[in-house]
Amino acid sequence: SKYKEANETFGVEKYIPCIVHTINLIVTNTIEKCTTLNDIIVKIRKIVKYIKNSVNLSDELRKLQKDQGLPDGKILKLVLDVKTRWNSLLYMIERFLNIFRIISVIILDKSTAPDFVTAHELNTIREIKMLLQPFEDLTKKVSDDKFSIMTNILFELNKRFKDLEIFYNFPLSTLLDPRFKNLHFKDPTRCHTATEKIKNVLISKENSPNNDLNEPPAPAQSLSVSSELPPVPPSFDLWTYLEAVANVQISQRTTPMYQELYDYLAKPVIDIKTDPLYAWEEMKTMYPNLYIIAREKLSIIATSVPSERLFPKLVILYHKPVTD
């Protein structure tokens, strides 16, 4: 696959899994492992294909809804799922449940029609819809554990996301996201490891001769009230002078850079709806060196979709013929 090729080309340490693709695998693999559920879905899929492949049956579906008083804008069509998009399965189930009574009338007297679902299977589909809905709407939580599919979903979640805290960038990005910090790590050891990695980055930058962070290495002496102030320029400007005083204080600090990390983690998390990048702009003066690392790590996206859309456009642009 493309993911394996990228892994071989750029190395394992730079591999970042696509979250959307991972969720798709969780749902599809869970359904495949539940034979009873998969059989019901196959039955619904056959019914949907049977009607969609017939112009006459599709027209009959539309007419029966119109006879019930539905306006043109409210008439529903059947939805067929796509294997690579798990949410299309949810849409197919939802649409089928909305109009299954009309569908039953259409195929009742058709000798070539596939078998219709039973009342028990309809109840199962309703329950499955409730279980799949949280993957479509992430604000809801799955609470029903009556079906074996729930156990399979939990198994797939643990299997697919078990190494999420091992990947180099994910734990660092989580720590540097002021909405989460170290609150949601399942393994305290990995949280500590991620913290030490950020600390080591700050230490290495501080000790580097080409220090590109916002503080030079701390001198041996400590800052005191009697520290030397900058000379007053002939044309005095208050704000310029105050900025110069601040720079003198920064240059004489004895607190190591990595203390910024501990100060940052000690503060409460921000509101979940806040943009973390905007939040870091506001914290830039408080944690100037940590800010640089946060801007780098928080730019990582969770899905490969944007790049998949971008590269075909670049290919088209590259091969576009040049006209005079």
C-alpha positions as a printed NumPy array, in Angstrom:
array([[  0.   ,   0.   ,   0.   ],
       [  0.958,   3.667,  -0.163],
       [  1.477,   3.705,   3.607],
       [  3.967,   0.833,   3.447],
       [  5.818,   2.432,   0.543],
       [  6.098,   5.711,   2.44 ],
       [  7.282,   3.786,   5.492],
       [ 10.024,   2.093,   3.482],
       [ 11.053,   5.345,   1.813],
       [ 11.154,   7.712,   4.79 ],
       [ 11.657,   5.345,   7.736],
       [  9.544,   3.925,  10.553],
       [ 10.231,   6.81 ,  12.929],
       [  8.482,   9.263,  10.584],
       [  5.385,   7.126,  10.083],
       [  2.152,   8.821,  11.192],
       [ -1.021,   6.712,  10.844],
       [ -4.147,   8.249,   9.334],
       [ -6.783,   8.495,  12.093],
       [ -9.721,   8.471,   9.649],
       [ -8.375,   5.347,   7.947],
       [ -7.852,   3.687,  11.337],
       [-11.453,   4.337,  12.398],
       [-12.618,   2.901,   9.071],
       [-10.644,  -0.281,   9.794],
       [-12.089,  -0.551,  13.3  ],
       [-15.692,  -0.493,  12.083],
       [-15.261,  -2.669,   8.996],
       [-13.184,  -5.31 ,  10.792],
       [-15.652,  -5.427,  13.68 ],
       [-18.57 ,  -6.068,  11.331],
       [-16.67 ,  -8.732,   9.395],
       [-15.937, -10.61 ,  12.623],
       [-19.602, -10.605,  13.648],
       [-21.077, -13.182,  11.251],
       [-24.719, -12.65 ,  12.206],
       [-24.505,  -8.9  ,  11.744],
       [-22.613,  -9.229,   8.481],
       [-25.318, -11.548,   7.089],
       [-28.017,  -8.967,   7.874],
       [-26.028,  -6.188,   6.205],
       [-25.493,  -8.348,   3.117],
       [-29.26 ,  -8.928,   2.973],
       [-29.961,  -5.169,   3.142],
       [-27.291,  -4.491,   0.537],
       [-28.951,  -6.965,  -1.881],
       [-32.339,  -5.276,  -1.42 ],
       [-30.84 ,  -1.835,  -2.042],
       [-29.047,  -3.01 ,  -5.19 ],
       [-32.187,  -4.776,  -6.432],
       [-34.235,  -1.562,  -6.325],
       [-31.479,   0.843,  -7.424],
       [-30.681,  -1.279, -10.482],
       [-34.296,  -1.082, -11.678],
       [-35.672,   2.158, -13.075],
       [-39.247,   0.905, -12.645],
       [-38.738,  -0.037,  -8.993],
       [-37.003,   3.274,  -8.274],
       [-39.928,   5.119,  -9.842],
       [-42.34 ,   3.032,  -7.768],
       [-40.424,   3.914,  -4.609],
       [-40.706,   7.574,  -5.474],
       [-44.427,   7.301,  -6.356],
       [-45.37 ,   5.531,  -3.119],
       [-43.68 ,   8.24 ,  -1.072],
       [-45.421,  10.916,  -3.107],
       [-48.771,   9.178,  -2.529],
       [-48.135,   9.555,   1.191],
       [-48.026,  13.325,   0.728],
       [-44.282,  13.878,   0.711],
       [-43.142,  16.826,  -1.458],
       [-40.409,  16.323,  -4.045],
       [-37.736,  17.755,  -1.77 ],
       [-38.536,  15.228,   0.982],
       [-38.656,  12.053,  -1.125],
       [-35.884,   9.637,  -0.142],
       [-33.712,   7.434,  -2.329],
       [-31.931,   4.304,  -1.212],
       [-28.24 ,   4.619,  -0.335],
       [-25.673,   1.944,  -1.181],
       [-22.602,   1.74 ,   1.04 ],
       [-19.019,   2.045,  -0.187],
       [-16.487,  -0.413,   1.199],
       [-13.77 ,   2.184,   1.787],
       [-16.053,   4.517,   3.761],
       [-17.535,   2.967,   6.902],
       [-19.95 ,   5.874,   7.431],
       [-21.656,   5.048,   4.127],
       [-22.746,   1.811,   5.807],
       [-24.404,   3.85 ,   8.542],
       [-26.143,   6.013,   5.914],
       [-27.416,   2.912,   4.101],
       [-28.815,   1.477,   7.342],
       [-30.439,   4.774,   8.342],
       [-32.114,   5.229,   4.961],
       [-33.32 ,   1.623,   4.898],
       [-34.875,   1.986,   8.352],
       [-36.622,   5.197,   7.263],
       [-38.473,   3.614,   4.339],
       [-38.374,  -0.158,   4.951],
       [-42.201,  -0.374,   5.027],
       [-42.481,   1.101,   1.53 ],
       [-39.66 ,  -1.165,   0.331],
       [-41.49 ,  -4.228,   1.648],
       [-44.592,  -3.259,  -0.358],
       [-42.529,  -2.901,  -3.536],
       [-40.771,  -6.279,  -3.409],
       [-43.596,  -8.274,  -1.802],
       [-44.978,  -9.623,  -5.087],
       [-41.671,  -9.752,  -6.994],
       [-40.574, -13.346,  -7.562],
       [-36.986, -12.32 ,  -8.315],
       [-36.665, -10.084,  -5.27 ],
       [-34.167, -10.991,  -2.543],
       [-35.396, -12.111,   0.869],
       [-36.63 ,  -9.304,   3.084],
       [-35.329,  -8.784,   6.611],
       [-37.267, -10.229,   9.523],
       [-38.649,  -8.263,  12.466],
       [-35.844,  -9.566,  14.671],
       [-33.237,  -8.477,  12.124],
       [-34.808,  -5.015,  11.954],
       [-34.455,  -4.68 ,  15.716],
       [-30.829,  -5.758,  15.472],
       [-30.161,  -3.166,  12.768],
       [-31.703,  -0.443,  14.927],
       [-29.37 ,  -1.391,  17.758],
       [-26.362,  -1.5  ,  15.45 ],
       [-27.21 ,   1.949,  14.152],
       [-27.059,   3.217,  17.726],
       [-23.646,   1.593,  18.199],
       [-22.211,   3.021,  14.985],
       [-23.595,   6.525,  15.504],
       [-20.828,   7.65 ,  17.913],
       [-18.266,   7.118,  15.172],
       [-20.23 ,   9.552,  13.03 ],
       [-20.921,  11.967,  15.855],
       [-17.928,  12.075,  18.201],
       [-19.828,  13.977,  20.881],
       [-21.771,  10.856,  21.883],
       [-20.494,   7.872,  23.812],
       [-21.185,   4.219,  23.254],
       [-22.847,   2.715,  26.347],
       [-24.617,  -0.423,  25.11 ],
       [-22.665,  -3.657,  25.718],
       [-25.439,  -6.169,  24.994],
       [-24.039,  -7.281,  21.659],
       [-20.818,  -9.05 ,  20.859],
       [-20.105,  -6.274,  18.357],
       [-19.443,  -3.956,  21.3  ],
       [-16.716,  -6.275,  22.539],
       [-15.253,  -6.419,  19.043],
       [-15.291,  -2.633,  18.749],
       [-13.416,  -2.284,  22.039],
       [-10.947,  -4.929,  20.887],
       [-10.37 ,  -3.127,  17.587],
       [ -9.981,   0.226,  19.356],
       [ -7.325,  -1.19 ,  21.66 ],
       [ -5.627,  -2.99 ,  18.8  ],
       [ -5.521,  -0.037,  16.395],
       [ -4.675,   2.667,  18.917],
       [ -2.553,   0.704,  21.414],
       [  0.717,   2.133,  20.036],
       [ -0.542,   5.679,  19.647],
       [  1.472,   6.865,  22.656],
       [  4.65 ,   5.308,  21.222],
       [  4.778,   7.298,  17.98 ],
       [  7.252,  10.123,  18.374],
       [  5.061,  13.043,  17.357],
       [  1.663,  12.06 ,  18.757],
       [  2.54 ,  12.108,  22.489],
       [  4.578,  15.288,  22.05 ],
       [  1.725,  17.004,  20.217],
       [ -0.704,  15.899,  22.924],
       [  1.486,  17.298,  25.705],
       [  1.901,  20.579,  23.844],
       [ -1.83 ,  20.891,  23.149],
       [ -3.099,  23.136,  25.982],
       [ -6.525,  21.451,  25.761],
       [ -5.139,  18.036,  26.785],
       [ -1.547,  18.202,  28.115],
       [ -0.877,  15.068,  30.208],
       [ -4.468,  14.344,  31.261],
       [ -5.36 ,  11.53 ,  28.869],
       [ -2.255,   9.354,  28.716],
       [ -3.133,   5.746,  29.541],
       [  0.476,   4.802,  30.281],
       [  2.236,   7.112,  32.809],
       [  5.613,   5.804,  31.644],
       [  4.997,   6.956,  28.086],
       [  3.765,  10.305,  29.352],
       [  7.019,  10.686,  31.29 ],
       [  9.008,   9.626,  28.222],
       [  7.277,  12.259,  26.075],
       [  7.917,  14.914,  28.727],
       [ 11.601,  13.992,  28.846],
       [ 11.836,  14.185,  25.051],
       [ 10.532,  17.754,  25.033],
       [ 12.831,  18.592,  27.945],
       [ 15.83 ,  17.169,  26.066],
       [ 14.939,  19.198,  22.98 ],
       [ 14.976,  22.359,  25.087],
       [ 18.276,  21.375,  26.743],
       [ 19.95 ,  20.564,  23.432],
       [ 18.767,  23.847,  21.957],
       [ 19.972,  25.729,  25.013],
       [ 23.427,  24.157,  24.82 ],
       [ 23.696,  24.453,  21.056],
       [ 26.117,  27.12 ,  19.753],
       [ 23.542,  27.897,  17.057],
       [ 20.757,  28.419,  19.567],
       [ 17.632,  29.314,  17.584],
       [ 15.377,  29.548,  20.63 ],
       [ 14.542,  32.725,  22.457],
       [ 17.092,  32.529,  25.28 ],
       [ 20.889,  32.426,  25.223],
       [ 22.597,  29.987,  27.625],
       [ 22.256,  31.079,  31.228],
       [ 25.395,  32.65 ,  32.761],
       [ 26.8  ,  31.551,  36.086],
       [ 25.669,  34.584,  38.068],
       [ 22.069,  34.994,  39.198],
       [ 19.847,  37.964,  38.462],
       [ 19.595,  40.514,  41.253],
       [ 17.948,  43.863,  41.743],
       [ 21.276,  45.6  ,  41.227],
       [ 21.784,  44.024,  37.787],
       [ 23.224,  46.386,  35.266],
       [ 20.567,  48.305,  33.355],
       [ 20.947,  49.299,  29.721],
       [ 22.219,  52.809,  29.026],
       [ 19.641,  55.483,  28.358],
       [ 19.812,  56.505,  24.692],
       [ 20.034,  60.209,  23.761],
       [ 16.533,  60.17 ,  22.221],
       [ 14.631,  58.456,  25.012],
       [ 11.628,  56.271,  24.171],
       [  9.856,  54.608,  27.098],
       [  8.732,  51.434,  25.316],
       [ 12.131,  50.869,  23.684],
       [ 13.824,  51.302,  27.053],
       [ 11.459,  48.893,  28.821],
       [ 12.055,  46.303,  26.116],
       [ 15.81 ,  46.694,  26.569],
       [ 15.447,  46.148,  30.328],
       [ 13.448,  42.977,  29.662],
       [ 16.164,  41.698,  27.311],
       [ 18.812,  42.267,  29.988],
       [ 16.768,  40.255,  32.472],
       [ 16.315,  37.41 ,  29.99 ],
       [ 20.045,  37.302,  29.238],
       [ 20.856,  37.028,  32.973],
       [ 18.297,  34.338,  33.862],
       [ 19.606,  31.241,  35.615],
       [ 16.378,  29.245,  35.259],
       [ 16.903,  26.532,  32.613],
       [ 14.761,  26.588,  29.508],
       [ 13.066,  23.298,  30.317],
       [ 11.472,  24.921,  33.365],
       [  9.04 ,  26.443,  30.853],
       [  7.707,  22.93 ,  30.208],
       [  6.986,  22.233,  33.877],
       [  5.406,  25.658,  34.382],
       [  3.213,  25.067,  31.328],
       [  2.1  ,  21.586,  32.459],
       [  1.29 ,  22.88 ,  35.945],
       [ -1.317,  25.29 ,  34.56 ],
       [ -4.941,  24.113,  34.005],
       [ -5.991,  22.994,  30.536],
       [ -7.949,  25.415,  28.359],
       [-11.464,  25.007,  26.969],
       [-11.765,  22.089,  24.538],
       [-13.255,  24.333,  21.819],
       [-10.285,  26.722,  21.857],
       [ -7.913,  26.672,  18.903],
       [ -4.567,  25.479,  20.363],
       [ -2.54 ,  27.506,  17.868],
       [ -4.318,  30.713,  18.885],
       [ -3.825,  29.758,  22.525],
       [ -0.092,  29.43 ,  21.969],
       [  0.024,  32.864,  20.384],
       [ -1.336,  34.209,  23.666],
       [  1.177,  32.151,  25.687],
       [  4.112,  33.066,  23.473],
       [  5.589,  35.588,  25.903],
       [  5.168,  33.222,  28.88 ],
       [  6.823,  30.214,  27.234],
       [  8.832,  31.628,  24.29 ],
       [ 11.014,  28.547,  23.76 ],
       [  8.293,  25.98 ,  24.249],
       [  6.193,  28.028,  21.825],
       [  8.605,  27.271,  18.976],
       [  8.375,  23.517,  19.559],
       [  4.587,  23.652,  19.966],
       [  4.148,  25.47 ,  16.648],
       [  6.13 ,  22.712,  14.962],
       [  4.375,  19.743,  16.573],
       [  0.802,  21.076,  16.491],
       [  0.959,  21.557,  12.722],
       [  0.69 ,  17.774,  12.223],
       [ -2.693,  16.826,  10.773],
       [ -4.601,  13.725,  11.878],
       [ -5.707,  12.56 ,   8.431],
       [ -4.024,  12.04 ,   5.058],
       [ -7.06 ,  13.342,   3.143],
       [ -5.727,  16.909,   2.525],
       [ -2.485,  15.583,   1.01 ],
       [ -4.413,  13.036,  -1.059],
       [ -6.413,  15.925,  -2.514],
       [ -3.366,  18.126,  -3.018],
       [ -1.046,  15.796,  -4.938],
       [ -3.49 ,  14.951,  -7.779],
       [ -3.884,  18.698,  -8.307],
       [ -0.092,  19.101,  -8.427],
       [  0.169,  16.299, -10.983],
       [ -2.464,  17.981, -13.162],
       [ -0.665,  21.318, -12.815],
       [  2.71 ,  19.748, -13.643],
       [  1.418,  18.041, -16.788],
       [ -0.717,  20.975, -17.913],
       [  0.344,  21.907, -21.463],
       [  1.919,  25.324, -21.877],
       [  0.296,  27.473, -24.541],
       [  1.684,  30.592, -26.131]])
